[in-house]
Amino acid sequence: MRTLGRILVFVAIFLLIGLYIGYNEEKNNDLVVEQKPASKVDETLEHEIKEQKISNGVEQPQQGLASLLGKDIDGLKEVLGNPDRVDLSAYGFHWWIFNQASDHYIQAGILNDKVVTAYGTGQKVDVMPFEIGQPIEDIFSMNVIEPEVTFEYNGSTFKFELSEQDMNTRPLVKMGDYFVQLYIDKFTSSVSSIRYMDKETIIKQRPYEMIYRGTLVDPPALTESDWVRVEAGQQKQIFDITNVIRARHKLPLLEWDEKTAEVAYAHSKDMAIEDYFSHESEKYGNLSERLSAADILYEVAGENIAANYMDAPAVVEGWLNSEPHREALLNEEFSHLGVGVYQNHYTQNFLKKWNQP
């Protein structure tokens, strides 16, 4: 009976963990707002953008993850070999996943046989001219981070405006014709992971406040079958990246649990269809009730939820920078994980499995 009480208390604590990104956030909410609608600018502001003095950023390295940008498929294979799998993204490109080890994880985005974006995390990933684990102070001392990043693409002018929180947790750096987005672990003040993007990709993803003059590039419309593939890929990516983060903190890696993943997916879908954001469903109850209905035995359970993040790397880094979500990600008691993604709703269900006699 003592064990049961501990389970319920622990579940109750973790049922409070939710991360929502939306257009109508309360002003005192310190979570990052992603994928906001882009705003057009008038002629006067366009002139100001073109005249603005912008940092030259950094040069594109000849080696490491950044050097993959612009390579064709054969060039990518020469560097990394064949991918462990290929996942469809929501932005028209395919993620080639290279999950070599818990300290070397790479996603390379391929569109029209070219690398248009790349994401890397893990202590052994070469992310020149930066480093995983590099103190944020070192990066600011390079004088490459600006609160406004302006560029032209196909005759149109674009400007991203970074908030103070953006500057501290996911600053953007120009790199020739490309961009570098650094995900900063605010609890350690160091680089957690890095994403590289070409101009078209960052316009489609719109990770910051954006104004533009000209023609906007939109992500492709996805069919129902496309969404199924995107969701399946993101579920695996969230699982992979979670384990990379746990390895960084010298914690046991989690095992995938399919039945728990089905529970997580059902909750993400229910939140999206019923238009709510909560750990408790009117139809299916709280986490404990949902796991019980699926006949899943466990000693300890926890749940992270999120909505409106642009993809798997972004949502995991968002959870990492939120203290209660971080506690779930880095809890040493958990042994298994099930992830469920339905369009832009995300659920992680963590378990410590019941030890059978």
PDB file of C-alpha atoms in Angstrom, residues 95-357:
ATOM      1  CA  TRP A  95      15.076  13.936 -42.600  1.00  0.00           C
ATOM      2  CA  TRP A  96      17.940  11.480 -43.018  1.00  0.00           C
ATOM      3  CA  ILE A  97      18.547  10.193 -39.479  1.00  0.00           C
ATOM      4  CA  PHE A  98      22.056   9.200 -38.395  1.00  0.00           C
ATOM      5  CA  ASN A  99      21.753   7.814 -34.877  1.00  0.00           C
ATOM      6  CA  GLN A 100      25.239   6.384 -34.514  1.00  0.00           C
ATOM      7  CA  ALA A 101      25.468   6.563 -30.741  1.00  0.00           C
ATOM      8  CA  SER A 102      24.083   8.386 -27.736  1.00  0.00           C
ATOM      9  CA  ASP A 103      26.830  10.994 -28.161  1.00  0.00           C
ATOM     10  CA  HIS A 104      26.515  11.432 -31.942  1.00  0.00           C
ATOM     11  CA  TYR A 105      23.047  12.178 -33.370  1.00  0.00           C
ATOM     12  CA  ILE A 106      22.422  13.968 -36.682  1.00  0.00           C
ATOM     13  CA  GLN A 107      19.365  14.806 -38.791  1.00  0.00           C
ATOM     14  CA  ALA A 108      20.073  15.997 -42.343  1.00  0.00           C
ATOM     15  CA  GLY A 109      17.165  17.495 -44.297  1.00  0.00           C
ATOM     16  CA  ILE A 110      17.091  16.621 -48.008  1.00  0.00           C
ATOM     17  CA  LEU A 111      15.044  18.530 -50.593  1.00  0.00           C
ATOM     18  CA  ASN A 112      15.521  18.065 -54.352  1.00  0.00           C
ATOM     19  CA  ASP A 113      18.576  15.889 -53.638  1.00  0.00           C
ATOM     20  CA  LYS A 114      20.339  18.667 -51.677  1.00  0.00           C
ATOM     21  CA  VAL A 115      20.983  19.160 -47.959  1.00  0.00           C
ATOM     22  CA  VAL A 116      18.917  22.213 -46.970  1.00  0.00           C
ATOM     23  CA  THR A 117      19.065  21.850 -43.176  1.00  0.00           C
ATOM     24  CA  ALA A 118      20.911  19.836 -40.549  1.00  0.00           C
ATOM     25  CA  TYR A 119      20.496  19.293 -36.823  1.00  0.00           C
ATOM     26  CA  GLY A 120      23.031  17.779 -34.471  1.00  0.00           C
ATOM     27  CA  THR A 121      23.414  16.975 -30.793  1.00  0.00           C
ATOM     28  CA  GLY A 122      25.742  14.811 -28.762  1.00  0.00           C
ATOM     29  CA  GLN A 123      29.228  15.435 -27.426  1.00  0.00           C
ATOM     30  CA  LYS A 124      30.998  13.918 -30.456  1.00  0.00           C
ATOM     31  CA  VAL A 125      29.124  15.821 -33.195  1.00  0.00           C
ATOM     32  CA  ASP A 126      31.378  18.301 -35.008  1.00  0.00           C
ATOM     33  CA  VAL A 127      29.406  21.566 -35.124  1.00  0.00           C
ATOM     34  CA  MET A 128      32.208  23.950 -36.090  1.00  0.00           C
ATOM     35  CA  PRO A 129      32.636  26.862 -35.568  1.00  0.00           C
ATOM     36  CA  PHE A 130      30.769  26.076 -32.330  1.00  0.00           C
ATOM     37  CA  GLU A 131      30.808  23.155 -29.890  1.00  0.00           C
ATOM     38  CA  ILE A 132      28.163  21.157 -28.062  1.00  0.00           C
ATOM     39  CA  GLY A 133      28.554  22.158 -24.427  1.00  0.00           C
ATOM     40  CA  GLN A 134      30.188  25.500 -25.307  1.00  0.00           C
ATOM     41  CA  PRO A 135      29.396  28.257 -22.767  1.00  0.00           C
ATOM     42  CA  ILE A 136      27.011  30.890 -24.108  1.00  0.00           C
ATOM     43  CA  GLU A 137      29.428  33.586 -22.901  1.00  0.00           C
ATOM     44  CA  ASP A 138      32.003  32.359 -25.430  1.00  0.00           C
ATOM     45  CA  ILE A 139      29.488  32.701 -28.247  1.00  0.00           C
ATOM     46  CA  PHE A 140      28.421  36.201 -27.284  1.00  0.00           C
ATOM     47  CA  SER A 141      32.081  37.208 -27.123  1.00  0.00           C
ATOM     48  CA  MET A 142      32.355  36.329 -30.830  1.00  0.00           C
ATOM     49  CA  ASN A 143      30.002  39.264 -31.612  1.00  0.00           C
ATOM     50  CA  VAL A 144      28.012  37.222 -34.141  1.00  0.00           C
ATOM     51  CA  ILE A 145      24.587  37.341 -32.457  1.00  0.00           C
ATOM     52  CA  GLU A 146      22.197  40.149 -33.383  1.00  0.00           C
ATOM     53  CA  PRO A 147      18.611  40.842 -32.226  1.00  0.00           C
ATOM     54  CA  GLU A 148      17.597  41.375 -35.871  1.00  0.00           C
ATOM     55  CA  VAL A 149      18.620  39.214 -38.802  1.00  0.00           C
ATOM     56  CA  THR A 150      17.863  40.542 -42.295  1.00  0.00           C
ATOM     57  CA  PHE A 151      18.333  38.890 -45.691  1.00  0.00           C
ATOM     58  CA  GLU A 152      16.999  38.720 -49.224  1.00  0.00           C
ATOM     59  CA  TYR A 153      15.658  35.660 -51.001  1.00  0.00           C
ATOM     60  CA  ASN A 154      14.331  35.465 -54.570  1.00  0.00           C
ATOM     61  CA  GLY A 155      13.834  39.215 -54.751  1.00  0.00           C
ATOM     62  CA  SER A 156      11.997  39.451 -51.409  1.00  0.00           C
ATOM     63  CA  THR A 157      13.298  40.951 -48.159  1.00  0.00           C
ATOM     64  CA  PHE A 158      12.909  39.239 -44.784  1.00  0.00           C
ATOM     65  CA  LYS A 159      13.719  40.250 -41.225  1.00  0.00           C
ATOM     66  CA  PHE A 160      13.620  38.082 -38.109  1.00  0.00           C
ATOM     67  CA  GLU A 161      13.244  39.882 -34.797  1.00  0.00           C
ATOM     68  CA  LEU A 162      14.545  37.954 -31.778  1.00  0.00           C
ATOM     69  CA  SER A 163      13.146  38.548 -28.310  1.00  0.00           C
ATOM     70  CA  GLU A 164      15.395  38.665 -25.254  1.00  0.00           C
ATOM     71  CA  GLN A 165      14.444  35.070 -24.510  1.00  0.00           C
ATOM     72  CA  ASP A 166      15.265  34.065 -28.092  1.00  0.00           C
ATOM     73  CA  MET A 167      18.682  35.673 -27.713  1.00  0.00           C
ATOM     74  CA  ASN A 168      19.347  33.703 -24.530  1.00  0.00           C
ATOM     75  CA  THR A 169      17.917  30.303 -25.463  1.00  0.00           C
ATOM     76  CA  ARG A 170      17.967  29.988 -29.284  1.00  0.00           C
ATOM     77  CA  PRO A 171      19.983  32.773 -30.906  1.00  0.00           C
ATOM     78  CA  LEU A 172      20.364  32.948 -34.679  1.00  0.00           C
ATOM     79  CA  VAL A 173      23.655  33.492 -36.493  1.00  0.00           C
ATOM     80  CA  LYS A 174      24.251  34.205 -40.182  1.00  0.00           C
ATOM     81  CA  MET A 175      26.644  31.823 -41.932  1.00  0.00           C
ATOM     82  CA  GLY A 176      27.167  32.974 -45.517  1.00  0.00           C
ATOM     83  CA  ASP A 177      23.977  32.040 -47.377  1.00  0.00           C
ATOM     84  CA  TYR A 178      22.856  29.900 -44.444  1.00  0.00           C
ATOM     85  CA  PHE A 179      21.795  30.319 -40.824  1.00  0.00           C
ATOM     86  CA  VAL A 180      22.798  28.708 -37.539  1.00  0.00           C
ATOM     87  CA  GLN A 181      20.268  28.298 -34.734  1.00  0.00           C
ATOM     88  CA  LEU A 182      21.894  27.478 -31.404  1.00  0.00           C
ATOM     89  CA  TYR A 183      19.752  25.784 -28.775  1.00  0.00           C
ATOM     90  CA  ILE A 184      21.006  26.877 -25.368  1.00  0.00           C
ATOM     91  CA  ASP A 185      20.414  24.895 -22.180  1.00  0.00           C
ATOM     92  CA  LYS A 186      19.590  27.794 -19.875  1.00  0.00           C
ATOM     93  CA  PHE A 187      20.214  25.683 -16.766  1.00  0.00           C
ATOM     94  CA  THR A 188      23.847  25.053 -17.742  1.00  0.00           C
ATOM     95  CA  SER A 189      24.261  28.176 -19.953  1.00  0.00           C
ATOM     96  CA  SER A 190      25.776  26.031 -22.688  1.00  0.00           C
ATOM     97  CA  VAL A 191      25.008  24.831 -26.219  1.00  0.00           C
ATOM     98  CA  SER A 192      22.680  21.827 -26.162  1.00  0.00           C
ATOM     99  CA  SER A 193      22.253  21.300 -29.911  1.00  0.00           C
ATOM    100  CA  ILE A 194      22.616  23.152 -33.213  1.00  0.00           C
ATOM    101  CA  ARG A 195      20.471  23.513 -36.327  1.00  0.00           C
ATOM    102  CA  TYR A 196      21.673  24.798 -39.710  1.00  0.00           C
ATOM    103  CA  MET A 197      19.220  26.027 -42.373  1.00  0.00           C
ATOM    104  CA  ASP A 198      19.155  27.559 -45.817  1.00  0.00           C
ATOM    105  CA  LYS A 199      17.024  30.625 -46.517  1.00  0.00           C
ATOM    106  CA  GLU A 200      13.990  28.830 -47.919  1.00  0.00           C
ATOM    107  CA  THR A 201      13.826  26.445 -44.967  1.00  0.00           C
ATOM    108  CA  ILE A 202      13.948  29.123 -42.295  1.00  0.00           C
ATOM    109  CA  ILE A 203      11.282  31.143 -44.129  1.00  0.00           C
ATOM    110  CA  LYS A 204       9.010  28.075 -44.168  1.00  0.00           C
ATOM    111  CA  GLN A 205       9.615  27.319 -40.494  1.00  0.00           C
ATOM    112  CA  ARG A 206       9.402  30.922 -39.205  1.00  0.00           C
ATOM    113  CA  PRO A 207      10.906  30.215 -35.778  1.00  0.00           C
ATOM    114  CA  TYR A 208      10.919  33.923 -34.818  1.00  0.00           C
ATOM    115  CA  GLU A 209       8.843  37.044 -35.349  1.00  0.00           C
ATOM    116  CA  MET A 210       9.179  37.751 -39.079  1.00  0.00           C
ATOM    117  CA  ILE A 211       8.322  40.685 -41.319  1.00  0.00           C
ATOM    118  CA  TYR A 212       8.849  40.666 -45.050  1.00  0.00           C
ATOM    119  CA  ARG A 213       8.408  42.545 -48.273  1.00  0.00           C
ATOM    120  CA  GLY A 214       7.608  40.496 -51.368  1.00  0.00           C
ATOM    121  CA  THR A 215       6.570  36.861 -51.678  1.00  0.00           C
ATOM    122  CA  LEU A 216       6.305  34.517 -48.720  1.00  0.00           C
ATOM    123  CA  VAL A 217       7.376  30.869 -49.017  1.00  0.00           C
ATOM    124  CA  ASP A 218       4.858  28.576 -47.347  1.00  0.00           C
ATOM    125  CA  PRO A 219       5.350  24.979 -46.210  1.00  0.00           C
ATOM    126  CA  PRO A 220       3.583  22.383 -48.388  1.00  0.00           C
ATOM    127  CA  ALA A 221       0.040  21.234 -47.684  1.00  0.00           C
ATOM    128  CA  LEU A 222       0.118  17.752 -46.177  1.00  0.00           C
ATOM    129  CA  THR A 223      -2.280  14.939 -46.931  1.00  0.00           C
ATOM    130  CA  GLU A 224      -3.574  12.637 -44.213  1.00  0.00           C
ATOM    131  CA  SER A 225      -1.055   9.972 -45.211  1.00  0.00           C
ATOM    132  CA  ASP A 226       1.733  12.577 -45.151  1.00  0.00           C
ATOM    133  CA  TRP A 227       0.806  13.492 -41.586  1.00  0.00           C
ATOM    134  CA  VAL A 228       0.950   9.850 -40.533  1.00  0.00           C
ATOM    135  CA  ARG A 229       4.538   9.641 -41.821  1.00  0.00           C
ATOM    136  CA  VAL A 230       5.540  12.976 -40.257  1.00  0.00           C
ATOM    137  CA  GLU A 231       4.087  11.960 -36.888  1.00  0.00           C
ATOM    138  CA  ALA A 232       5.783   8.550 -36.915  1.00  0.00           C
ATOM    139  CA  GLY A 233       9.133  10.167 -37.664  1.00  0.00           C
ATOM    140  CA  GLN A 234       8.774  12.812 -34.983  1.00  0.00           C
ATOM    141  CA  GLN A 235       7.894  10.211 -32.366  1.00  0.00           C
ATOM    142  CA  LYS A 236      11.157   8.378 -33.060  1.00  0.00           C
ATOM    143  CA  GLN A 237      13.151  11.620 -33.184  1.00  0.00           C
ATOM    144  CA  ILE A 238      11.824  12.739 -29.793  1.00  0.00           C
ATOM    145  CA  PHE A 239      12.764   9.357 -28.351  1.00  0.00           C
ATOM    146  CA  ASP A 240      16.264   9.487 -29.862  1.00  0.00           C
ATOM    147  CA  ILE A 241      17.002  13.066 -28.771  1.00  0.00           C
ATOM    148  CA  THR A 242      15.676  12.404 -25.272  1.00  0.00           C
ATOM    149  CA  ASN A 243      18.189   9.572 -24.889  1.00  0.00           C
ATOM    150  CA  VAL A 244      21.040  11.746 -26.190  1.00  0.00           C
ATOM    151  CA  ILE A 245      20.200  14.300 -23.496  1.00  0.00           C
ATOM    152  CA  ARG A 246      20.010  11.618 -20.819  1.00  0.00           C
ATOM    153  CA  ALA A 247      23.389  10.223 -21.906  1.00  0.00           C
ATOM    154  CA  ARG A 248      24.878  13.724 -21.639  1.00  0.00           C
ATOM    155  CA  HIS A 249      23.745  13.795 -18.012  1.00  0.00           C
ATOM    156  CA  LYS A 250      25.058  10.258 -17.398  1.00  0.00           C
ATOM    157  CA  LEU A 251      21.590   8.798 -16.892  1.00  0.00           C
ATOM    158  CA  PRO A 252      20.345   5.359 -18.003  1.00  0.00           C
ATOM    159  CA  LEU A 253      18.904   5.319 -21.518  1.00  0.00           C
ATOM    160  CA  LEU A 254      15.180   4.715 -21.892  1.00  0.00           C
ATOM    161  CA  GLU A 255      13.627   1.787 -23.730  1.00  0.00           C
ATOM    162  CA  TRP A 256      10.794   2.299 -26.214  1.00  0.00           C
ATOM    163  CA  ASP A 257       7.428   0.978 -25.021  1.00  0.00           C
ATOM    164  CA  GLU A 258       4.886   0.549 -27.816  1.00  0.00           C
ATOM    165  CA  LYS A 259       1.767   0.228 -25.650  1.00  0.00           C
ATOM    166  CA  THR A 260       2.702   3.389 -23.789  1.00  0.00           C
ATOM    167  CA  ALA A 261       3.340   5.137 -27.116  1.00  0.00           C
ATOM    168  CA  GLU A 262      -0.211   4.255 -28.176  1.00  0.00           C
ATOM    169  CA  VAL A 263      -1.541   5.869 -24.991  1.00  0.00           C
ATOM    170  CA  ALA A 264       0.574   8.974 -25.651  1.00  0.00           C
ATOM    171  CA  TYR A 265      -0.603   9.206 -29.263  1.00  0.00           C
ATOM    172  CA  ALA A 266      -4.253   8.862 -28.237  1.00  0.00           C
ATOM    173  CA  HIS A 267      -3.832  11.762 -25.801  1.00  0.00           C
ATOM    174  CA  SER A 268      -2.160  14.012 -28.396  1.00  0.00           C
ATOM    175  CA  LYS A 269      -4.938  13.244 -30.888  1.00  0.00           C
ATOM    176  CA  ASP A 270      -7.647  13.818 -28.300  1.00  0.00           C
ATOM    177  CA  MET A 271      -6.165  17.222 -27.375  1.00  0.00           C
ATOM    178  CA  ALA A 272      -5.995  18.264 -31.033  1.00  0.00           C
ATOM    179  CA  ILE A 273      -9.465  17.082 -32.065  1.00  0.00           C
ATOM    180  CA  GLU A 274     -11.264  18.228 -28.909  1.00  0.00           C
ATOM    181  CA  ASP A 275      -9.312  21.515 -28.886  1.00  0.00           C
ATOM    182  CA  TYR A 276      -7.940  21.527 -25.347  1.00  0.00           C
ATOM    183  CA  PHE A 277      -4.497  21.461 -23.755  1.00  0.00           C
ATOM    184  CA  SER A 278      -4.338  19.527 -20.509  1.00  0.00           C
ATOM    185  CA  HIS A 279      -3.079  16.328 -18.926  1.00  0.00           C
ATOM    186  CA  GLU A 280      -6.665  15.383 -18.142  1.00  0.00           C
ATOM    187  CA  SER A 281      -9.146  14.355 -20.808  1.00  0.00           C
ATOM    188  CA  GLU A 282     -12.879  14.640 -20.220  1.00  0.00           C
ATOM    189  CA  LYS A 283     -13.324  11.317 -22.022  1.00  0.00           C
ATOM    190  CA  TYR A 284     -10.270   9.328 -20.953  1.00  0.00           C
ATOM    191  CA  GLY A 285      -9.168  10.827 -17.653  1.00  0.00           C
ATOM    192  CA  ASN A 286      -5.692  11.529 -16.317  1.00  0.00           C
ATOM    193  CA  LEU A 287      -2.446   9.709 -17.034  1.00  0.00           C
ATOM    194  CA  SER A 288      -3.017   7.083 -14.358  1.00  0.00           C
ATOM    195  CA  GLU A 289      -6.477   6.287 -15.710  1.00  0.00           C
ATOM    196  CA  ARG A 290      -5.285   6.177 -19.312  1.00  0.00           C
ATOM    197  CA  LEU A 291      -2.417   3.801 -18.492  1.00  0.00           C
ATOM    198  CA  SER A 292      -4.736   1.617 -16.426  1.00  0.00           C
ATOM    199  CA  ALA A 293      -7.244   1.393 -19.280  1.00  0.00           C
ATOM    200  CA  ALA A 294      -4.436   0.102 -21.504  1.00  0.00           C
ATOM    201  CA  ASP A 295      -3.448  -2.538 -18.892  1.00  0.00           C
ATOM    202  CA  ILE A 296       0.011  -1.014 -18.489  1.00  0.00           C
ATOM    203  CA  LEU A 297       1.717  -1.903 -15.199  1.00  0.00           C
ATOM    204  CA  TYR A 298       4.201   0.558 -13.716  1.00  0.00           C
ATOM    205  CA  GLU A 299       5.690   1.784 -10.470  1.00  0.00           C
ATOM    206  CA  VAL A 300       6.185   5.422 -11.441  1.00  0.00           C
ATOM    207  CA  ALA A 301       4.783   7.388 -14.384  1.00  0.00           C
ATOM    208  CA  GLY A 302       5.219  10.898 -15.740  1.00  0.00           C
ATOM    209  CA  GLU A 303       3.982  12.912 -18.674  1.00  0.00           C
ATOM    210  CA  ASN A 304       5.218  15.852 -20.740  1.00  0.00           C
ATOM    211  CA  ILE A 305       2.914  17.537 -23.249  1.00  0.00           C
ATOM    212  CA  ALA A 306       3.446  20.374 -25.718  1.00  0.00           C
ATOM    213  CA  ALA A 307       1.742  22.027 -28.659  1.00  0.00           C
ATOM    214  CA  ASN A 308       2.594  24.195 -31.665  1.00  0.00           C
ATOM    215  CA  TYR A 309       6.336  23.574 -31.775  1.00  0.00           C
ATOM    216  CA  MET A 310       7.654  23.321 -35.319  1.00  0.00           C
ATOM    217  CA  ASP A 311       9.230  19.856 -34.983  1.00  0.00           C
ATOM    218  CA  ALA A 312      10.772  17.220 -32.716  1.00  0.00           C
ATOM    219  CA  PRO A 313      14.160  18.892 -32.022  1.00  0.00           C
ATOM    220  CA  ALA A 314      12.413  22.155 -31.118  1.00  0.00           C
ATOM    221  CA  VAL A 315       9.951  20.545 -28.714  1.00  0.00           C
ATOM    222  CA  VAL A 316      12.582  18.482 -26.873  1.00  0.00           C
ATOM    223  CA  GLU A 317      14.775  21.561 -26.433  1.00  0.00           C
ATOM    224  CA  GLY A 318      11.687  23.417 -25.197  1.00  0.00           C
ATOM    225  CA  TRP A 319      11.011  20.731 -22.592  1.00  0.00           C
ATOM    226  CA  LEU A 320      14.663  20.777 -21.552  1.00  0.00           C
ATOM    227  CA  ASN A 321      14.461  24.508 -20.795  1.00  0.00           C
ATOM    228  CA  SER A 322      11.328  24.210 -18.662  1.00  0.00           C
ATOM    229  CA  GLU A 323      12.119  23.074 -15.131  1.00  0.00           C
ATOM    230  CA  PRO A 324       9.240  20.599 -14.527  1.00  0.00           C
ATOM    231  CA  HIS A 325       9.601  19.089 -18.012  1.00  0.00           C
ATOM    232  CA  ARG A 326      13.349  18.849 -17.491  1.00  0.00           C
ATOM    233  CA  GLU A 327      12.747  16.916 -14.269  1.00  0.00           C
ATOM    234  CA  ALA A 328      10.810  14.316 -16.252  1.00  0.00           C
ATOM    235  CA  LEU A 329      13.415  14.127 -19.032  1.00  0.00           C
ATOM    236  CA  LEU A 330      16.244  13.676 -16.532  1.00  0.00           C
ATOM    237  CA  ASN A 331      14.534  11.523 -13.918  1.00  0.00           C
ATOM    238  CA  GLU A 332      16.832   8.595 -13.203  1.00  0.00           C
ATOM    239  CA  GLU A 333      13.986   6.329 -12.073  1.00  0.00           C
ATOM    240  CA  PHE A 334      12.345   6.087 -15.477  1.00  0.00           C
ATOM    241  CA  SER A 335      13.193   3.066 -17.611  1.00  0.00           C
ATOM    242  CA  HIS A 336      10.746   3.271 -20.549  1.00  0.00           C
ATOM    243  CA  LEU A 337       9.246   5.922 -22.798  1.00  0.00           C
ATOM    244  CA  GLY A 338       6.333   6.105 -25.203  1.00  0.00           C
ATOM    245  CA  VAL A 339       5.905   9.129 -27.460  1.00  0.00           C
ATOM    246  CA  GLY A 340       2.776  10.162 -29.344  1.00  0.00           C
ATOM    247  CA  VAL A 341       2.582  12.981 -31.904  1.00  0.00           C
ATOM    248  CA  TYR A 342      -0.593  14.092 -33.651  1.00  0.00           C
ATOM    249  CA  GLN A 343       0.027  17.007 -36.025  1.00  0.00           C
ATOM    250  CA  ASN A 344       1.290  19.810 -33.738  1.00  0.00           C
ATOM    251  CA  HIS A 345       0.471  18.137 -30.396  1.00  0.00           C
ATOM    252  CA  TYR A 346       3.131  16.150 -28.537  1.00  0.00           C
ATOM    253  CA  THR A 347       2.988  13.747 -25.579  1.00  0.00           C
ATOM    254  CA  GLN A 348       5.761  11.897 -23.748  1.00  0.00           C
ATOM    255  CA  ASN A 349       4.767   9.188 -21.276  1.00  0.00           C
ATOM    256  CA  PHE A 350       7.584   8.002 -19.007  1.00  0.00           C
ATOM    257  CA  LEU A 351       7.470   4.810 -16.944  1.00  0.00           C
ATOM    258  CA  LYS A 352       9.371   2.900 -14.369  1.00  0.00           C
ATOM    259  CA  LYS A 353       8.111  -0.578 -15.142  1.00  0.00           C
ATOM    260  CA  TRP A 354       6.624  -2.736 -12.410  1.00  0.00           C
ATOM    261  CA  ASN A 355       9.164  -5.310 -11.218  1.00  0.00           C
ATOM    262  CA  GLN A 356       7.492  -8.664 -11.497  1.00  0.00           C
ATOM    263  CA  PRO A 357       8.423 -11.244  -8.808  1.00  0.00           C
TER     264      PRO A 357
END
